CSV table of C-alpha atoms in Angstrom, one decimal:
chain,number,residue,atom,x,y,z
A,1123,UNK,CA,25.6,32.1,-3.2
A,1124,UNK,CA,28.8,31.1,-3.6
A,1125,UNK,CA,29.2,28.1,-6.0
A,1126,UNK,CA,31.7,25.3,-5.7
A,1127,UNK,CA,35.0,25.1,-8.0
A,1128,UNK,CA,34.2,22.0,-10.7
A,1129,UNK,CA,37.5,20.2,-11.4
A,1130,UNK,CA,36.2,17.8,-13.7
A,1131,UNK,CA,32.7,17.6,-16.0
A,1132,UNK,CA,31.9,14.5,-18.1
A,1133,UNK,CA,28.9,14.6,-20.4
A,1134,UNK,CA,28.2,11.6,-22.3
A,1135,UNK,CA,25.3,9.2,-24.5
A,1136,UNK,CA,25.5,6.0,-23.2
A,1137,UNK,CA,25.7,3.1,-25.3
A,1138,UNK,CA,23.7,-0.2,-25.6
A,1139,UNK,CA,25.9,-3.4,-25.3
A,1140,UNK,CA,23.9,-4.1,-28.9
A,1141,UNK,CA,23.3,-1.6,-30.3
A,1142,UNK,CA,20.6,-2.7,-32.6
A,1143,UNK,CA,18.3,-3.3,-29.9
A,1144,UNK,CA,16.5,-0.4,-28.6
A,1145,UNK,CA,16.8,2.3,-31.8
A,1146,UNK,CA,14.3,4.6,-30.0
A,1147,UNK,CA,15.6,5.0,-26.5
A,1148,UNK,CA,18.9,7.6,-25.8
A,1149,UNK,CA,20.3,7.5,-22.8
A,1150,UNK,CA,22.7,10.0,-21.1
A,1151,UNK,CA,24.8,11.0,-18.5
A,1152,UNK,CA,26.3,13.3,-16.8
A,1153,UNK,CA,29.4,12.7,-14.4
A,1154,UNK,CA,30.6,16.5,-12.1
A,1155,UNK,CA,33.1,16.2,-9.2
A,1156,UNK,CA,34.0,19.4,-7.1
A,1157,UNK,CA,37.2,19.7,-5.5
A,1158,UNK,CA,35.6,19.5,-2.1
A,1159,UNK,CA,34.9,15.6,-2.8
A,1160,UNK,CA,31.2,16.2,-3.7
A,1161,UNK,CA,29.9,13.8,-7.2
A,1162,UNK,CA,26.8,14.8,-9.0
A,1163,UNK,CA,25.7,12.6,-11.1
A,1164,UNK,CA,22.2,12.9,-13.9
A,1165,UNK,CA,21.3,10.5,-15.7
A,1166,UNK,CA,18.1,10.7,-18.7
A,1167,UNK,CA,16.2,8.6,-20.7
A,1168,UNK,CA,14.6,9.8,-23.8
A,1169,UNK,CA,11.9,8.1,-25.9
A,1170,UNK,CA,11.8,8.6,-29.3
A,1171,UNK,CA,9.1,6.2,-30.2
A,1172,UNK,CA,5.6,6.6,-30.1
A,1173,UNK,CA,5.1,4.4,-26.7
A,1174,UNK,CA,7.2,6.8,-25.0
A,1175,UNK,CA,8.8,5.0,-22.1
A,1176,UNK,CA,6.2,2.4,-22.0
A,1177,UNK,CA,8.5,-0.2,-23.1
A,1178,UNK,CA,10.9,0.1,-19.6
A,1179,UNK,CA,9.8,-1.5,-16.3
A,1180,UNK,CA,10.1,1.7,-13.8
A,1181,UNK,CA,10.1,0.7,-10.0
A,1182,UNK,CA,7.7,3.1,-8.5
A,1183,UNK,CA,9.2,6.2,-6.6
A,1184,UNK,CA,9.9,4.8,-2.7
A,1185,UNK,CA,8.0,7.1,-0.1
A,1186,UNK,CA,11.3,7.3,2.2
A,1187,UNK,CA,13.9,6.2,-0.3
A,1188,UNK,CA,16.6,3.5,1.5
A,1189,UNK,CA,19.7,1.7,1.0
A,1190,UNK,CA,18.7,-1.6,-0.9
A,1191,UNK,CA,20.6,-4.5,-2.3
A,1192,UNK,CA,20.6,-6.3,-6.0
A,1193,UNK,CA,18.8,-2.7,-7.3
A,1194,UNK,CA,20.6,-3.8,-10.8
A,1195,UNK,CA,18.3,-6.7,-11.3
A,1196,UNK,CA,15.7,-3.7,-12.1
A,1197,UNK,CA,16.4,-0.8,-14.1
A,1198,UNK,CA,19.2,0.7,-12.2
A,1199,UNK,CA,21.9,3.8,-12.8
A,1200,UNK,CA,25.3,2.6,-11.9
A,1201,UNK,CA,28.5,4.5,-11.5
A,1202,UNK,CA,31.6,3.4,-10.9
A,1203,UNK,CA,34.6,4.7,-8.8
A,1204,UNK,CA,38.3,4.0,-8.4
A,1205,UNK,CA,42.0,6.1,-7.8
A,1206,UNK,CA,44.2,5.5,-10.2
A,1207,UNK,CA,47.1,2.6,-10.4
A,1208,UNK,CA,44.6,0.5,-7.3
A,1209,UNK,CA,43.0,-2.6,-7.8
A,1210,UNK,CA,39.8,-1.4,-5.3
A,1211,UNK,CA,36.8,0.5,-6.8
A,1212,UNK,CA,33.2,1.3,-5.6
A,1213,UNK,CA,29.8,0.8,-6.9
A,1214,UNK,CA,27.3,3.2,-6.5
A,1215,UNK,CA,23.7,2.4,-7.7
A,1216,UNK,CA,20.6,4.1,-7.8
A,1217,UNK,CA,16.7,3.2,-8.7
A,1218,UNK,CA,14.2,5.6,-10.7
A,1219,UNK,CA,12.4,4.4,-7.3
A,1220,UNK,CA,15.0,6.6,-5.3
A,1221,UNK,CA,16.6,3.4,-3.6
A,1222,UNK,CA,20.4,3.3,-3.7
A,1223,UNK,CA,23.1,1.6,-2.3
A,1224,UNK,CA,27.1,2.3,-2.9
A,1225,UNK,CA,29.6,-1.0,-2.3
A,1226,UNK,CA,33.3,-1.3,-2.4
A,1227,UNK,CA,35.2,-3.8,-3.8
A,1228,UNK,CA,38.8,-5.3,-3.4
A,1229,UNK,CA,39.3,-5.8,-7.2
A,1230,UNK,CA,37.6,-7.1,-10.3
A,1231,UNK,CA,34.5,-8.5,-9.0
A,1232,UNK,CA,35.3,-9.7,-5.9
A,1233,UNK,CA,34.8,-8.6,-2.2
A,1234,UNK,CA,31.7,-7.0,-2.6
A,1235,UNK,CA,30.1,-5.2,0.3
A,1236,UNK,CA,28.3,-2.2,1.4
A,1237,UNK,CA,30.4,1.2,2.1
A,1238,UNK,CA,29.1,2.0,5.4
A,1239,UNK,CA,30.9,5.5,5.5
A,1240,UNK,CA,28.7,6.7,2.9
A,1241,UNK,CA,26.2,9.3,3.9
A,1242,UNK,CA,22.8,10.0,2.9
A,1243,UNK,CA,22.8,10.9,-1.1
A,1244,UNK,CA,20.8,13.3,-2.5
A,1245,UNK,CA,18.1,11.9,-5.2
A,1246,UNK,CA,15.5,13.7,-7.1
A,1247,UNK,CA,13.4,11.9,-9.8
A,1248,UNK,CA,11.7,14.0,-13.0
A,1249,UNK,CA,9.6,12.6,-15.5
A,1250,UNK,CA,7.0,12.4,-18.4
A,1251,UNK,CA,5.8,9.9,-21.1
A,1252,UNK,CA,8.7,10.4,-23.1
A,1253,UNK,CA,11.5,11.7,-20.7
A,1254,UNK,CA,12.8,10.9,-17.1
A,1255,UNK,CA,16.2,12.3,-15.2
A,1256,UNK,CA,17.5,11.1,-12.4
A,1257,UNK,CA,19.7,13.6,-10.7
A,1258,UNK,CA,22.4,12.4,-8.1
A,1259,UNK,CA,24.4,14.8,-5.5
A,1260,UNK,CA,26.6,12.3,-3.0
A,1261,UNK,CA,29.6,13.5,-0.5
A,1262,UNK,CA,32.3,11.2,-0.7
A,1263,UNK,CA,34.0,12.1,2.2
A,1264,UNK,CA,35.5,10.5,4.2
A,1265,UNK,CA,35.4,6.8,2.0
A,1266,UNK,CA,36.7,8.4,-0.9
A,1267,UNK,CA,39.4,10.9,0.6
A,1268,UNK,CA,41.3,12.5,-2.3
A,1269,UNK,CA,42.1,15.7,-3.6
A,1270,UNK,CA,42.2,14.3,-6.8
A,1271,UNK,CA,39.5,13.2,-9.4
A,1272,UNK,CA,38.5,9.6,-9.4
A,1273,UNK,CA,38.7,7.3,-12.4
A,1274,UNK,CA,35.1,6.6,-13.6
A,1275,UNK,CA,32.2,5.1,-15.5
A,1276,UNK,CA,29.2,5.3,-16.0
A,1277,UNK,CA,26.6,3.3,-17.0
A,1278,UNK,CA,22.3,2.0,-16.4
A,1279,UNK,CA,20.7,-1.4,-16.7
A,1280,UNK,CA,17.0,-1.3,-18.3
A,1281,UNK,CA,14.8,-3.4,-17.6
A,1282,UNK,CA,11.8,-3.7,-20.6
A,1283,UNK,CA,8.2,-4.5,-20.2
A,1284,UNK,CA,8.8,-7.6,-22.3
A,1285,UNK,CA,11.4,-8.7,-19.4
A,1286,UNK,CA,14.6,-8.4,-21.4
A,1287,UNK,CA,17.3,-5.9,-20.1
A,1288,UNK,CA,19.5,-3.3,-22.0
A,1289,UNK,CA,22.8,-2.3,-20.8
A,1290,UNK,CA,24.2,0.8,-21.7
A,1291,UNK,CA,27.5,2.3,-20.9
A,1292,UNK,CA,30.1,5.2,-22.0
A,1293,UNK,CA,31.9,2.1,-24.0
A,1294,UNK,CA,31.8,-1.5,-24.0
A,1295,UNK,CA,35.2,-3.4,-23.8
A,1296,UNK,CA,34.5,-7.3,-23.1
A,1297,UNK,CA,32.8,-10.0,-25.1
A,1298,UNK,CA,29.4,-9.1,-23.1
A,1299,UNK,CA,28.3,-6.1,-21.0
A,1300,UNK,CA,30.6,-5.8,-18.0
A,1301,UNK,CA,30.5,-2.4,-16.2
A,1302,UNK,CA,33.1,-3.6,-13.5
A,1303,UNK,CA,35.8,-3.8,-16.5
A,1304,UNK,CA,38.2,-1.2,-15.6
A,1305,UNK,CA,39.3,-0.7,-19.8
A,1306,UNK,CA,36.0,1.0,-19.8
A,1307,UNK,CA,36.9,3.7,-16.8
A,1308,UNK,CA,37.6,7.5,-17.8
A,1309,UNK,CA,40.9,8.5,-16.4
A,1310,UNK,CA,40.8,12.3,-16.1
């Protein structure tokens, strides 16, 4: 089986916004593009207390996963997307649930709104009391034409049983926990 050429591979622990908040939770991810404009994407979550990962508020996995809005107001996996020297980016976010949605936007914030020429991502779920991966495999053809790698980041929202959220990211470069801040995108 022939495999496809990997231009650029990105292996990273995310960081919390503050640090000193959740000592016994690592969080990683994994960021592969392929020449032929295919992303995969992995992202885990590793207890290292003895509750495991009791303390985070997983949505149950969907029965037929679907596109769904404000998935970040849960725990969430979020990547981020943009070409070089432009002001427009994209959003993709996905639920341990297996919901997702991907959005454009013009520029910082603003203009928000689904990418319809997405298709279908691929989404598989692993876990255990102490561990859980989320794996990612999306085409971005044709709304993310380029022969290039795009500028990225990476980054998850947790949600805690206790109702408080986490926000981790490959760096942090604002006053508060701002994933859309383009300072904190990898430029390959």
């Amino acid at each position: 089986m022939a495999r496809h050429a990997v231009m650029t591979r990105q292996v990273c622990t995310l960081v919390p916004y503050e640090p000193r908040q959740k000592p016994n939770l690592l969080v990683s991810a994994e960021f592969v593009w392929h020449e032929e404009g295919i992303l995969e994407l992995s992202y885990g979550l590793r207890s290292r207390g003895e509750a495991g990962l009791n303390d985070i508020q997983m949505p149950a996995t969907a029965v037929s996963p679907q596109r769904c809005d404000e998935l970040w107001s849960n725990t969430c996996f979020e990547a981020f997307l943009a070409h070089p020297g432009q002001e427009n980016y994209w959003e993709l976010n996905v639920a341990p649930s297996g919901n997702w949605n991907l959005y454009s936007l013009e520029n910082y914030r603003n203009g928000l709104k689904p990418e319809l020429g997405v298709l279908l991502p691929t989404i598989s779920i692993h876990g255990g009391p102490k561990d859980f991966r989320c794996d990612v495999l999306l085409n971005l053809q044709p709304w993310l034409p380029s022969i290039s790698c795009p500028e990225f980041s990476l980054a998850a929202v947790i949600k805690h049983a206790d109702a408080s959220y986490s926000y981790w990211a490959i760096r942090h470069t604002g006053q508060g926990p701002d994933f859309h801040d383009r300072r904190s995108f990898i430029q390959p």
